[in-house]
Tab-separated table of C-alpha atoms and ligand atoms in Angstrom:
chain	number	residue	atom	x	y	z
A	1	MET	CA	-22.246	40.260	11.268
A	2	ASP	CA	-22.641	38.924	15.081
A	3	ARG	CA	-20.206	36.568	16.449
A	4	GLN	CA	-22.395	33.361	15.871
A	5	GLU	CA	-22.577	34.404	12.168
A	6	MET	CA	-19.027	34.960	11.793
A	7	THR	CA	-18.215	31.544	13.380
A	8	LYS	CA	-20.539	29.766	11.018
A	9	GLU	CA	-19.088	31.575	8.200
A	10	LEU	CA	-15.566	30.739	9.147
A	11	TRP	CA	-16.409	27.109	9.573
A	12	GLY	CA	-18.487	26.905	6.435
A	13	ASN	CA	-15.429	28.169	4.482
A	14	ILE	CA	-13.229	25.536	6.031
A	15	CYS	CA	-15.682	22.922	5.436
A	16	GLU	CA	-15.759	23.804	1.632
A	17	THR	CA	-12.013	23.178	1.341
A	18	LEU	CA	-11.968	20.183	3.350
A	19	ARG	CA	-14.730	18.483	1.424
A	20	ASN	CA	-12.546	18.777	-1.604
A	21	THR	CA	-9.478	17.676	-0.081
A	22	ILE	CA	-10.471	14.642	1.930
A	23	GLY	CA	-13.350	13.617	-0.341
A	24	ALA	CA	-17.250	13.692	0.058
A	25	GLY	CA	-17.440	10.385	1.756
A	26	ASN	CA	-14.876	11.130	4.566
A	27	PHE	CA	-16.288	14.549	4.906
A	28	ALA	CA	-19.875	13.011	5.572
A	29	ASN	CA	-18.502	10.465	7.970
A	30	TRP	CA	-16.156	12.471	10.036
A	31	ILE	CA	-16.630	16.254	9.643
A	32	GLU	CA	-20.324	16.747	9.198
A	33	PRO	CA	-21.261	15.188	12.454
A	34	LEU	CA	-18.925	17.737	14.241
A	35	GLU	CA	-20.319	21.174	15.558
A	36	PHE	CA	-17.905	23.996	15.578
A	37	VAL	CA	-18.066	26.033	18.684
A	38	GLU	CA	-15.154	28.834	18.599
A	39	VAL	CA	-11.477	29.239	18.593
A	40	SER	CA	-10.254	30.460	21.808
A	41	ASP	CA	-6.741	30.804	23.126
A	42	GLY	CA	-5.380	28.862	20.057
A	43	VAL	CA	-7.776	25.984	20.592
A	44	ALA	CA	-10.536	25.104	18.046
A	45	GLN	CA	-13.471	23.798	19.970
A	46	PHE	CA	-15.862	21.204	18.676
A	47	VAL	CA	-18.732	19.110	19.768
A	48	ALA	CA	-18.603	15.564	18.639
A	49	PRO	CA	-21.246	12.565	18.943
A	50	THR	CA	-18.529	10.398	20.550
A	51	SER	CA	-14.928	10.617	21.921
A	52	PHE	CA	-14.096	8.177	18.862
A	53	TYR	CA	-14.879	10.927	16.387
A	54	GLY	CA	-12.721	13.269	18.365
A	55	ASN	CA	-9.649	10.912	18.364
A	56	TYR	CA	-10.249	9.999	14.728
A	57	VAL	CA	-10.430	13.481	13.445
A	58	THR	CA	-7.501	14.593	15.639
A	59	GLN	CA	-5.448	11.531	14.164
A	60	ASN	CA	-6.339	11.999	10.765
A	61	TYR	CA	-7.278	15.711	9.972
A	62	ALA	CA	-6.033	17.844	12.513
A	63	ASP	CA	-3.129	19.260	10.575
A	64	GLN	CA	-5.348	20.165	7.715
A	65	ILE	CA	-7.953	21.712	9.733
A	66	LEU	CA	-5.471	23.593	11.695
A	67	TYR	CA	-3.758	24.823	8.523
A	68	LEU	CA	-7.089	26.060	7.053
A	69	PHE	CA	-7.942	28.125	10.383
A	70	ARG	CA	-4.430	29.708	10.122
A	71	ARG	CA	-4.759	30.505	6.414
A	72	LEU	CA	-8.006	32.423	7.413
A	73	ASP	CA	-5.829	34.243	10.044
A	74	VAL	CA	-7.285	32.506	13.037
A	75	PRO	CA	-4.440	31.303	15.085
A	76	ALA	CA	-5.450	27.792	15.946
A	77	GLU	CA	-2.776	25.351	17.428
A	78	ARG	CA	-4.993	22.189	18.433
A	79	LEU	CA	-8.386	20.849	18.322
A	80	SER	CA	-10.541	19.964	21.416
A	81	PHE	CA	-13.653	18.018	21.557
A	82	ARG	CA	-16.668	17.991	24.081
A	83	ILE	CA	-18.811	14.985	23.643
A	84	ARG	CA	-22.460	15.686	22.918
A	85	PRO	CA	-24.635	13.934	25.652
A	86	THR	CA	-26.683	11.239	24.079
A	87	ALA	CA	-30.370	10.484	24.926
A	88	ALA	CA	-30.001	6.625	25.112
A	89	ALA	CA	-26.938	5.167	26.939
A	90	MET	CA	-27.718	1.877	25.386
A	91	ARG	CA	-29.027	0.756	22.008
A	92	PRO	CA	-30.894	-2.056	20.751
A	93	ALA	CA	-29.117	-4.726	18.624
A	94	MET	CA	-28.583	-3.556	15.165
A	95	SER	CA	-30.785	-4.726	12.470
A	96	LYS	CA	-29.341	-6.598	9.376
A	97	GLN	CA	-30.907	-4.153	6.971
A	98	ALA	CA	-29.437	-1.197	8.674
A	99	ALA	CA	-26.115	-2.889	9.084
A	100	PRO	CA	-23.246	-0.564	8.281
A	101	THR	CA	-20.000	-2.236	6.776
A	102	ALA	CA	-16.365	-1.697	6.378
A	103	PRO	CA	-14.668	1.570	7.362
A	104	THR	CA	-11.478	1.880	5.397
A	105	LYS	CA	-7.903	1.535	7.238
A	106	SER	CA	-7.424	4.763	9.177
A	107	ALA	CA	-3.652	4.790	8.587
A	108	LYS	CA	-4.178	4.617	4.709
A	109	THR	CA	-7.351	5.948	3.660
A	110	LYS	CA	-7.548	4.858	0.130
A	111	THR	CA	-10.770	6.332	-1.634
A	112	GLU	CA	-14.393	7.292	-0.418
A	113	SER	CA	-17.534	5.715	-1.495
A	114	ALA	CA	-20.959	7.405	-0.922
A	115	PRO	CA	-22.143	6.543	2.592
A	116	ALA	CA	-25.034	4.144	2.897
A	117	ALA	CA	-27.737	4.062	5.427
A	118	ARG	CA	-26.627	4.555	8.911
A	119	SER	CA	-27.727	2.524	11.916
A	120	SER	CA	-28.106	4.028	15.348
A	121	TYR	CA	-24.581	2.635	16.231
A	122	ALA	CA	-23.105	4.271	13.213
A	123	GLU	CA	-24.583	7.667	14.263
A	124	ASP	CA	-23.147	7.008	17.535
A	125	GLY	CA	-19.801	6.521	15.984
A	126	MET	CA	-19.469	2.829	16.994
A	127	LEU	CA	-19.182	1.771	13.433
A	128	PRO	CA	-18.882	4.493	10.667
A	129	ASP	CA	-20.119	3.474	7.188
A	130	SER	CA	-18.624	1.729	4.495
A	131	GLN	CA	-15.698	3.162	2.670
A	132	LEU	CA	-14.707	-0.006	0.775
A	133	ASP	CA	-12.540	1.196	-1.999
A	134	PRO	CA	-14.730	0.745	-5.165
A	135	ARG	CA	-11.510	-0.009	-7.293
A	136	TYR	CA	-10.621	-3.018	-5.174
A	137	THR	CA	-12.701	-5.711	-6.991
A	138	PHE	CA	-11.895	-9.145	-8.187
A	139	ASP	CA	-12.051	-7.836	-11.578
A	140	ASN	CA	-9.168	-5.375	-10.948
A	141	PHE	CA	-6.995	-7.930	-9.223
A	142	VAL	CA	-4.421	-9.509	-11.559
A	143	VAL	CA	-3.635	-13.154	-10.627
A	144	GLY	CA	-0.160	-14.583	-11.064
A	145	LYS	CA	1.743	-17.466	-9.376
A	146	PRO	CA	2.663	-15.521	-6.407
A	147	ASN	CA	-1.091	-14.661	-5.372
A	148	GLU	CA	-2.869	-17.421	-6.994
A	149	LEU	CA	-3.721	-19.530	-3.821
A	150	ALA	CA	-4.719	-16.440	-1.802
A	151	HIS	CA	-6.979	-15.286	-4.729
A	152	ALA	CA	-8.742	-18.640	-4.909
A	153	ALA	CA	-9.150	-18.819	-1.289
A	154	ALA	CA	-10.769	-15.209	-1.312
A	155	ARG	CA	-12.988	-16.240	-4.237
A	156	ARG	CA	-14.143	-19.116	-2.346
A	157	VAL	CA	-15.095	-17.065	0.754
A	158	ALA	CA	-16.832	-14.449	-1.682
A	159	GLU	CA	-19.173	-17.134	-2.835
A	160	GLY	CA	-20.760	-17.204	0.610
A	161	GLY	CA	-22.737	-20.183	1.817
A	162	PRO	CA	-21.788	-22.535	4.465
A	163	VAL	CA	-18.407	-21.564	6.189
A	164	THR	CA	-15.656	-24.060	5.223
A	165	PHE	CA	-12.373	-22.618	6.503
A	166	ASN	CA	-12.572	-20.149	9.504
A	167	PRO	CA	-10.635	-17.845	9.780
A	168	LEU	CA	-9.126	-17.277	6.437
A	169	PHE	CA	-5.828	-16.020	7.212
A	170	LEU	CA	-3.944	-13.843	4.361
A	171	TYR	CA	-0.418	-12.732	5.035
A	172	GLY	CA	2.347	-11.274	3.060
A	173	GLY	CA	4.712	-8.308	2.717
A	174	VAL	CA	3.802	-4.661	2.441
A	175	GLY	CA	1.590	-3.739	-0.548
A	176	LEU	CA	1.071	-7.220	-2.072
A	177	GLY	CA	-2.835	-7.005	-2.221
A	178	LYS	CA	-4.233	-8.095	1.156
A	179	THR	CA	-6.574	-5.430	1.484
A	180	HIS	CA	-7.400	-5.429	-2.023
A	181	LEU	CA	-8.382	-8.988	-1.722
A	182	MET	CA	-10.530	-8.217	1.463
A	183	HIS	CA	-12.324	-5.447	-0.056
A	184	ALA	CA	-13.106	-7.730	-3.007
A	185	VAL	CA	-14.578	-10.227	-0.963
A	186	ALA	CA	-16.664	-7.771	0.796
A	187	HIS	CA	-17.835	-6.144	-2.540
A	188	GLU	CA	-18.564	-9.572	-3.861
A	189	LEU	CA	-20.651	-10.761	-0.747
A	190	ARG	CA	-22.727	-7.514	-0.666
A	191	ARG	CA	-23.180	-7.797	-4.479
A	192	ARG	CA	-24.748	-11.389	-3.812
A	193	ASP	CA	-26.690	-10.451	-0.615
A	194	PRO	CA	-27.018	-6.721	-0.017
A	195	ASN	CA	-28.645	-7.484	3.626
A	196	LEU	CA	-25.462	-9.393	4.679
A	197	ASN	CA	-23.785	-7.451	7.447
A	198	VAL	CA	-20.096	-7.404	6.360
A	199	VAL	CA	-17.750	-5.492	8.573
A	200	TYR	CA	-14.347	-4.772	7.531
A	201	LEU	CA	-11.905	-2.703	9.626
A	202	SER	CA	-8.183	-2.539	10.617
A	203	ALA	CA	-7.047	-4.020	13.890
A	204	GLU	CA	-6.163	-0.610	14.867
A	205	GLN	CA	-9.767	0.528	14.490
A	206	PHE	CA	-10.724	-2.385	16.369
A	207	MET	CA	-8.673	-1.232	19.214
A	208	TYR	CA	-9.862	2.259	19.214
A	209	ARG	CA	-13.474	1.214	19.146
A	210	PHE	CA	-12.778	-1.123	21.949
A	211	ILE	CA	-11.023	1.820	23.951
A	212	SER	CA	-13.769	4.272	23.444
A	213	ALA	CA	-16.379	1.773	24.240
A	214	LEU	CA	-14.522	1.025	27.481
A	215	LYS	CA	-14.224	4.661	28.299
A	216	ASP	CA	-17.824	5.550	27.304
A	217	ARG	CA	-19.292	2.515	29.173
A	218	ARG	CA	-20.872	1.168	26.210
A	219	MET	CA	-19.158	-2.359	26.278
A	220	ILE	CA	-22.478	-4.053	25.926
A	221	ASP	CA	-23.028	-2.082	22.558
A	222	PHE	CA	-19.650	-2.958	21.406
A	223	LYS	CA	-20.126	-6.786	22.109
A	224	GLN	CA	-23.446	-6.794	20.488
A	225	MET	CA	-22.431	-4.949	17.565
A	226	PHE	CA	-19.382	-7.307	16.708
A	227	ARG	CA	-21.288	-10.493	17.580
A	228	SER	CA	-24.022	-9.525	15.219
A	229	VAL	CA	-21.915	-9.394	12.199
A	230	ASP	CA	-22.317	-11.933	9.541
A	231	VAL	CA	-18.630	-11.585	8.191
A	232	LEU	CA	-15.876	-9.876	10.034
A	233	MET	CA	-12.665	-8.951	8.500
A	234	VAL	CA	-9.799	-7.436	10.396
A	235	ASP	CA	-6.821	-6.096	8.551
A	236	ASP	CA	-3.252	-5.874	9.822
A	237	VAL	CA	-3.948	-7.955	12.947
A	238	GLN	CA	-0.272	-7.759	14.024
A	239	PHE	CA	-1.198	-4.297	15.329
A	240	ILE	CA	-2.931	-5.849	18.504
A	241	ALA	CA	0.289	-7.664	19.218
A	242	GLY	CA	1.395	-6.743	22.867
A	243	LYS	CA	-1.984	-4.792	23.541
A	244	ASP	CA	-3.243	-7.185	26.205
A	245	SER	CA	-6.825	-5.908	26.711
A	246	THR	CA	-7.565	-5.399	23.134
A	247	GLN	CA	-6.117	-9.004	22.415
A	248	GLU	CA	-8.487	-10.450	25.112
A	249	GLU	CA	-11.453	-8.688	23.635
A	250	PHE	CA	-10.392	-9.902	20.238
A	251	PHE	CA	-10.140	-13.461	21.362
A	252	HIS	CA	-13.779	-13.420	22.712
A	253	THR	CA	-15.152	-11.725	19.636
A	254	PHE	CA	-13.527	-14.226	17.453
A	255	ASN	CA	-14.576	-17.210	19.479
A	256	ALA	CA	-18.259	-16.033	19.582
A	257	LEU	CA	-18.235	-15.551	15.739
A	258	VAL	CA	-16.665	-18.881	15.021
A	259	GLU	CA	-18.972	-20.507	17.381
A	260	SER	CA	-22.066	-19.179	15.616
A	261	ARG	CA	-20.380	-20.166	12.160
A	262	LYS	CA	-19.723	-16.612	11.034
A	263	GLN	CA	-16.899	-16.192	8.594
A	264	ILE	CA	-13.861	-14.332	9.760
A	265	ILE	CA	-11.025	-12.941	7.427
A	266	ILE	CA	-7.796	-11.809	9.007
A	267	SER	CA	-4.729	-10.307	7.336
A	268	ALA	CA	-1.351	-9.665	8.715
A	269	ASP	CA	2.041	-9.093	7.562
A	270	ARG	CA	3.375	-12.464	8.631
A	271	ALA	CA	2.135	-15.908	9.568
A	272	PRO	CA	0.371	-16.346	12.761
A	273	GLY	CA	3.265	-18.267	14.467
A	274	GLU	CA	5.554	-15.453	13.533
A	275	ILE	CA	3.634	-12.588	15.138
A	276	LYS	CA	5.610	-11.655	18.298
A	277	ASP	CA	3.764	-10.804	21.516
A	278	LEU	CA	0.563	-12.393	20.231
A	279	GLU	CA	-0.946	-14.628	22.876
A	280	ASP	CA	-0.372	-18.314	21.991
A	281	ARG	CA	-4.138	-19.126	22.292
A	282	ILE	CA	-4.963	-16.348	19.400
A	283	LYS	CA	-1.978	-17.740	17.402
A	284	SER	CA	-3.393	-21.300	17.586
A	285	ARG	CA	-6.973	-19.917	16.936
A	286	LEU	CA	-5.651	-18.028	13.876
A	287	GLN	CA	-4.099	-21.306	12.383
A	288	CYS	CA	-7.219	-23.223	12.729
A	289	GLY	CA	-8.548	-22.290	9.385
A	290	LEU	CA	-6.864	-21.813	6.008
A	291	VAL	CA	-3.529	-19.820	6.273
A	292	VAL	CA	-2.390	-18.538	2.792
A	293	ASP	CA	0.436	-16.216	1.891
A	294	LEU	CA	0.927	-13.589	-0.706
A	295	HIS	CA	4.420	-14.236	-2.062
A	296	PRO	CA	6.452	-11.275	-3.491
A	297	THR	CA	5.487	-10.482	-7.103
A	298	ASP	CA	7.410	-11.981	-9.885
A	299	PHE	CA	8.231	-10.236	-13.261
A	300	GLU	CA	5.079	-11.697	-15.081
A	301	LEU	CA	2.728	-10.531	-12.385
A	302	ARG	CA	4.316	-7.035	-12.234
A	303	MET	CA	3.844	-6.797	-16.025
A	304	GLY	CA	0.291	-7.992	-15.797
A	305	ILE	CA	-0.565	-5.507	-13.139
A	306	LEU	CA	1.141	-2.688	-15.117
A	307	GLN	CA	-0.630	-3.545	-18.271
A	308	THR	CA	-4.026	-3.459	-16.535
A	309	LYS	CA	-3.250	-0.155	-14.871
A	310	ALA	CA	-1.860	1.285	-17.966
A	311	GLU	CA	-5.189	0.351	-19.947
A	312	MET	CA	-7.138	1.991	-17.165
A	313	PHE	CA	-5.000	5.101	-17.555
A	314	HIS	CA	-5.385	4.994	-21.409
A	315	SER	CA	-9.184	5.129	-20.890
A	316	GLN	CA	-8.699	8.242	-18.928
A	317	PHE	CA	-6.083	9.937	-20.867
A	318	PRO	CA	-6.812	8.529	-24.531
A	319	GLY	CA	-3.965	10.571	-26.370
A	320	LEU	CA	-1.242	9.272	-24.153
A	321	GLU	CA	1.268	7.146	-25.688
A	322	ILE	CA	3.531	4.772	-23.761
A	323	GLU	CA	6.731	3.706	-25.642
A	324	ASP	CA	7.570	0.029	-26.113
A	325	GLY	CA	9.811	-1.152	-23.324
A	326	VAL	CA	8.719	1.160	-20.672
A	327	LEU	CA	6.447	-1.174	-18.802
A	328	GLU	CA	9.065	-3.930	-19.047
A	329	PHE	CA	11.682	-1.543	-17.640
A	330	LEU	CA	9.456	-0.517	-14.747
A	331	ALA	CA	8.706	-4.349	-13.950
A	332	HIS	CA	12.506	-5.181	-13.979
A	333	ARG	CA	13.464	-2.167	-11.798
A	334	ILE	CA	10.553	-1.860	-9.276
A	335	SER	CA	10.250	-5.107	-7.829
A	336	SER	CA	9.443	-3.960	-4.029
A	337	ASN	CA	5.797	-3.915	-3.923
A	338	VAL	CA	2.707	-3.184	-6.106
A	339	ARG	CA	1.968	0.041	-4.333
A	340	VAL	CA	5.314	1.462	-5.307
A	341	LEU	CA	4.795	0.130	-8.849
A	342	GLU	CA	1.310	1.860	-9.184
A	343	GLY	CA	2.648	5.025	-7.660
A	344	ALA	CA	5.530	5.014	-10.529
A	345	LEU	CA	2.865	4.799	-13.219
A	346	ASN	CA	0.690	7.437	-11.631
A	347	ARG	CA	3.520	9.691	-11.613
A	348	LEU	CA	4.525	9.112	-15.175
A	349	PHE	CA	0.954	9.523	-16.473
A	350	ALA	CA	0.686	12.722	-14.416
A	351	MET	CA	4.013	14.103	-15.934
A	352	ALA	CA	3.187	12.989	-19.540
A	353	SER	CA	-0.226	14.568	-19.478
A	354	LEU	CA	1.275	17.749	-17.996
A	355	VAL	CA	3.818	18.147	-20.841
A	356	GLY	CA	1.618	16.586	-23.312
A	357	LYS	CA	4.261	14.196	-24.569
A	358	PRO	CA	4.566	10.322	-24.961
A	359	ILE	CA	5.904	8.385	-22.066
A	360	THR	CA	9.532	7.267	-23.268
A	361	LEU	CA	12.082	5.421	-21.424
A	362	ASP	CA	14.184	8.845	-21.099
A	363	MET	CA	11.152	10.482	-19.528
A	364	THR	CA	10.749	7.486	-17.247
A	365	GLN	CA	14.303	7.563	-15.991
A	366	ASP	CA	14.212	11.261	-15.476
A	367	CYS	CA	10.910	11.430	-13.883
A	368	LEU	CA	11.558	8.348	-11.597
A	369	ALA	CA	15.115	8.938	-10.988
A	370	ASP	CA	14.809	9.053	-7.052
A	371	LEU	CA	12.661	5.878	-7.007
A	372	LEU	CA	14.923	4.175	-9.442
A	373	LYS	CA	17.995	5.158	-7.419
A	374	SER	CA	16.600	3.807	-4.276
A	375	THR	CA	15.841	0.533	-5.933
A	376	ASP	CA	19.190	0.198	-7.715
A	377	ARG	CA	20.699	-3.246	-7.097
A	378	ARG	CA	24.141	-3.837	-6.132
A	379	VAL	CA	25.763	-5.837	-9.030
A	380	THR	CA	28.804	-8.003	-8.343
A	381	ILE	CA	31.669	-8.509	-10.609
A	382	ASP	CA	30.868	-11.985	-11.055
A	383	GLU	CA	27.590	-11.354	-12.260
A	384	ILE	CA	29.127	-8.885	-14.743
A	385	GLN	CA	31.361	-11.424	-16.016
A	386	ARG	CA	28.911	-14.145	-16.536
A	387	ALA	CA	26.360	-11.908	-18.208
A	388	VAL	CA	29.207	-10.461	-20.676
A	389	ALA	CA	30.582	-13.868	-21.515
A	390	GLU	CA	27.044	-15.059	-22.189
A	391	HIS	CA	26.336	-12.000	-24.342
A	392	PHE	CA	29.649	-12.341	-26.452
A	393	ASN	CA	29.264	-16.119	-26.556
A	394	ILE	CA	32.672	-16.872	-24.923
A	395	ARG	CA	33.793	-18.962	-21.959
A	396	LEU	CA	34.206	-17.395	-18.668
A	397	SER	CA	37.626	-18.641	-18.490
A	398	ASP	CA	38.489	-16.878	-21.691
A	399	LEU	CA	37.068	-13.650	-20.444
A	400	VAL	CA	39.225	-13.498	-17.272
A	401	GLY	CA	42.111	-15.651	-18.756
A	402	PRO	CA	45.344	-14.538	-20.306
A	403	LYS	CA	44.711	-14.758	-24.064
A	404	ARG	CA	44.956	-11.467	-26.009
A	405	LEU	CA	42.897	-12.263	-28.925
A	406	ARG	CA	40.690	-9.532	-29.945
A	407	ALA	CA	37.601	-11.937	-29.735
A	408	TYR	CA	38.332	-12.217	-25.926
A	409	ALA	CA	40.100	-8.632	-25.258
A	410	ARG	CA	37.103	-6.514	-26.393
A	411	PRO	CA	34.334	-8.265	-24.134
A	412	ARG	CA	36.962	-8.243	-21.369
A	413	GLN	CA	37.343	-4.373	-21.640
A	414	VAL	CA	33.397	-4.356	-21.861
A	415	ALA	CA	33.160	-6.225	-18.675
A	416	MET	CA	35.704	-3.844	-17.020
A	417	TRP	CA	33.996	-0.845	-18.245
A	418	LEU	CA	30.809	-2.290	-16.556
A	419	ALA	CA	32.450	-3.205	-13.378
A	420	LYS	CA	33.716	0.401	-13.198
A	421	ARG	CA	30.161	1.778	-13.735
A	422	LEU	CA	28.092	-0.512	-11.842
A	423	THR	CA	30.043	-1.456	-8.780
A	424	ASN	CA	32.117	0.669	-6.316
A	425	ARG	CA	35.154	-1.539	-6.559
A	426	SER	CA	38.464	0.194	-7.153
A	427	LEU	CA	40.688	-0.352	-10.260
A	428	PRO	CA	43.031	-2.661	-8.392
A	429	GLU	CA	40.123	-4.795	-7.099
A	430	ILE	CA	38.670	-5.097	-10.497
A	431	GLY	CA	42.072	-6.058	-12.019
A	432	ARG	CA	42.419	-8.821	-9.354
A	433	LYS	CA	38.869	-10.391	-10.426
A	434	PHE	CA	40.351	-10.404	-14.185
A	435	GLY	CA	42.999	-12.959	-13.681
A	436	GLY	CA	45.056	-10.713	-11.500
A	437	ARG	CA	45.664	-7.720	-13.938
A	438	ASP	CA	47.370	-4.557	-13.057
A	439	HIS	CA	45.079	-1.501	-12.582
A	440	THR	CA	46.464	0.266	-15.361
A	441	THR	CA	45.357	-2.431	-17.748
A	442	VAL	CA	41.778	-1.835	-16.401
A	443	MET	CA	41.939	1.923	-16.657
A	444	HIS	CA	43.080	1.496	-20.256
A	445	GLY	CA	40.267	-0.869	-20.841
A	446	VAL	CA	37.693	1.373	-19.388
A	447	ARG	CA	39.024	4.266	-21.470
A	448	ARG	CA	39.199	2.443	-24.778
A	449	ILE	CA	35.273	1.547	-24.302
A	450	ASP	CA	34.619	5.055	-23.398
A	451	GLU	CA	36.319	6.171	-26.717
A	452	LEU	CA	34.709	3.409	-28.829
A	453	ARG	CA	31.015	3.911	-27.599
A	454	GLU	CA	31.205	7.568	-28.706
A	455	ALA	CA	31.860	6.323	-32.345
A	456	ASP	CA	30.140	3.026	-32.384
A	457	SER	CA	26.400	3.094	-31.924
A	458	GLN	CA	26.009	-0.658	-31.825
A	459	LEU	CA	28.539	-1.028	-29.080
A	460	SER	CA	26.793	1.718	-27.246
A	461	ASP	CA	23.361	-0.108	-27.530
A	462	GLU	CA	24.985	-3.442	-26.408
A	463	LEU	CA	26.425	-1.713	-23.321
A	464	GLU	CA	23.031	-0.274	-22.577
A	465	LEU	CA	21.310	-3.638	-23.117
A	466	LEU	CA	23.880	-5.212	-20.605
A	467	ARG	CA	23.658	-2.416	-18.162
A	468	ARG	CA	19.925	-2.670	-17.900
A	469	THR	CA	19.963	-6.603	-17.877
A	470	LEU	CA	22.390	-6.395	-14.978
A	471	SER	CA	20.494	-3.697	-13.082
A	472	SER	CA	17.193	-5.543	-13.208
B	1	ATP	N1	-2.587	-8.531	-7.893
B	1	ATP	C1	-2.808	-7.215	-7.814
B	1	ATP	N2	-3.541	-6.800	-8.993
B	1	ATP	C2	-3.908	-5.422	-8.925
B	1	ATP	N3	-3.600	-4.487	-8.055
B	1	ATP	C3	-2.910	-4.855	-7.108
B	1	ATP	C4	-2.610	-6.363	-6.801
B	1	ATP	N4	-1.803	-6.508	-5.707
B	1	ATP	C5	-1.781	-5.139	-5.107
B	1	ATP	N5	-2.536	-4.341	-6.020
B	1	ATP	C6	-2.615	-2.966	-5.567
B	1	ATP	O1	-1.432	-2.386	-4.854
B	1	ATP	C7	-1.793	-1.360	-3.936
B	1	ATP	C8	-1.529	-2.038	-2.554
B	1	ATP	O2	-2.102	-3.148	-2.216
B	1	ATP	P1	-2.927	-3.409	-0.817
B	1	ATP	O3	-3.233	-2.192	-0.049
B	1	ATP	O4	-4.129	-4.494	-1.022
B	1	ATP	O5	-1.753	-4.139	0.017
B	1	ATP	P2	-1.630	-4.880	1.399
B	1	ATP	O6	-1.133	-6.053	1.135
B	1	ATP	O7	-2.926	-4.672	2.208
B	1	ATP	O8	-0.515	-3.929	2.092
B	1	ATP	P3	-0.324	-3.424	3.715
B	1	ATP	O9	0.702	-4.415	3.947
B	1	ATP	O10	0.442	-2.175	3.431
B	1	ATP	O11	-1.507	-3.406	4.406
B	1	ATP	C9	-3.310	-1.368	-3.982
B	1	ATP	O12	-3.618	-0.217	-4.788
B	1	ATP	C10	-3.772	-2.542	-4.693
B	1	ATP	O13	-4.915	-2.303	-5.594
């Protein structure tokens, strides 16, 4: 085998694995256009269509590629890219038919979809093909109070037709569904009119494209490309804050599109006025249309999302049972964001299918111990006292007061036991919160409950119920 054949085989091997790990769509978009040259002095050398490819692959796939070389005993420490000379320095404006859409966020590639027809710009790396996540549709979006306005606005834009509010500005905390809604709008618009040029990209990608266009002296292409879109969606716009020349270019693109009545959808992690280091003129432009926020999820929405996702899992793993109460438990305990909630459910189903057992509450607590620990809430003694008084139907003043009647003494001991278990207060501190009792009284109460719960399963259930209510 000569050197050229060996090189080809080596890269062929790596490509096979890469295609499986990064998915066919990403592979076709980013790896296939590269030409592998050789590894020399620890540097794996490639020829790429544009510098943008080189930057993107370095950022997103370098670790995997280098690992695969090393696994084949080829010591590679870094990647380097030479740019393939292009025949045409400038291209004609992109036709609508061939218009590519929506690359996914570089930082959080979600799933791949098959690449569509490419334009000359796409081939040159100006705007890679659509990788809209096929799961992010309106059908899969669960609507509840916290997101109903954002959902309604997105639906309205997805109907197409004359632009009524421009831009639509969606904002909210991490993992609350901004990207999902934007992809859903893009899917719907394309379903209604496949020729519509819908472009979705993250603000970070906008910046990379802008920088490589500057470097490659292709600003005319860049401007033409962005001004020829019908709908532009820019995700996580807070990213361009403080990046002056990118902001400037974004501002011009934005104005040109608004002037020609093209729809723009922007997302950010906070309201336009609250994005630091964003020019005032951009802030005010962003506020010109409709600004809607996605509020943190509430219990009902989390339950809705969990039920929808659990049904999807059920269709994939029909044999898997999920015990009553597990979804409620998750919806109570994981309130940070939907991505974490989804991750928890994925983990549970993966574990259950591995061991071939139903998903029980015990399994959930074991399997998600790390996650649940980090979401553990700090409970206060006041909250404990209120919950216990309510549970035993006695007055708060009787719970902490001096009366020694059994009807008060037992709930008091229960509350002390919970205070010891759920807070990190010392026994004297707990005593003080119970009408200034001595720490030995608290210790006695805690011990008494420990003894009783061994023998009394009803009490044990009551304690568990109270513990769960207080931790949620
Ligand atoms: N209402 C919902 N119904 C169904 N799935 C949802 C909902 N909200 C969020 N998700 C899911 O949660 C995950 C995170 O959502 P998404 O990526 O859209 O959040 P984001 O607001 O863009 O977050 P980031 O701030 O990180 O960009 C996705 O898998 C999405 O499908």
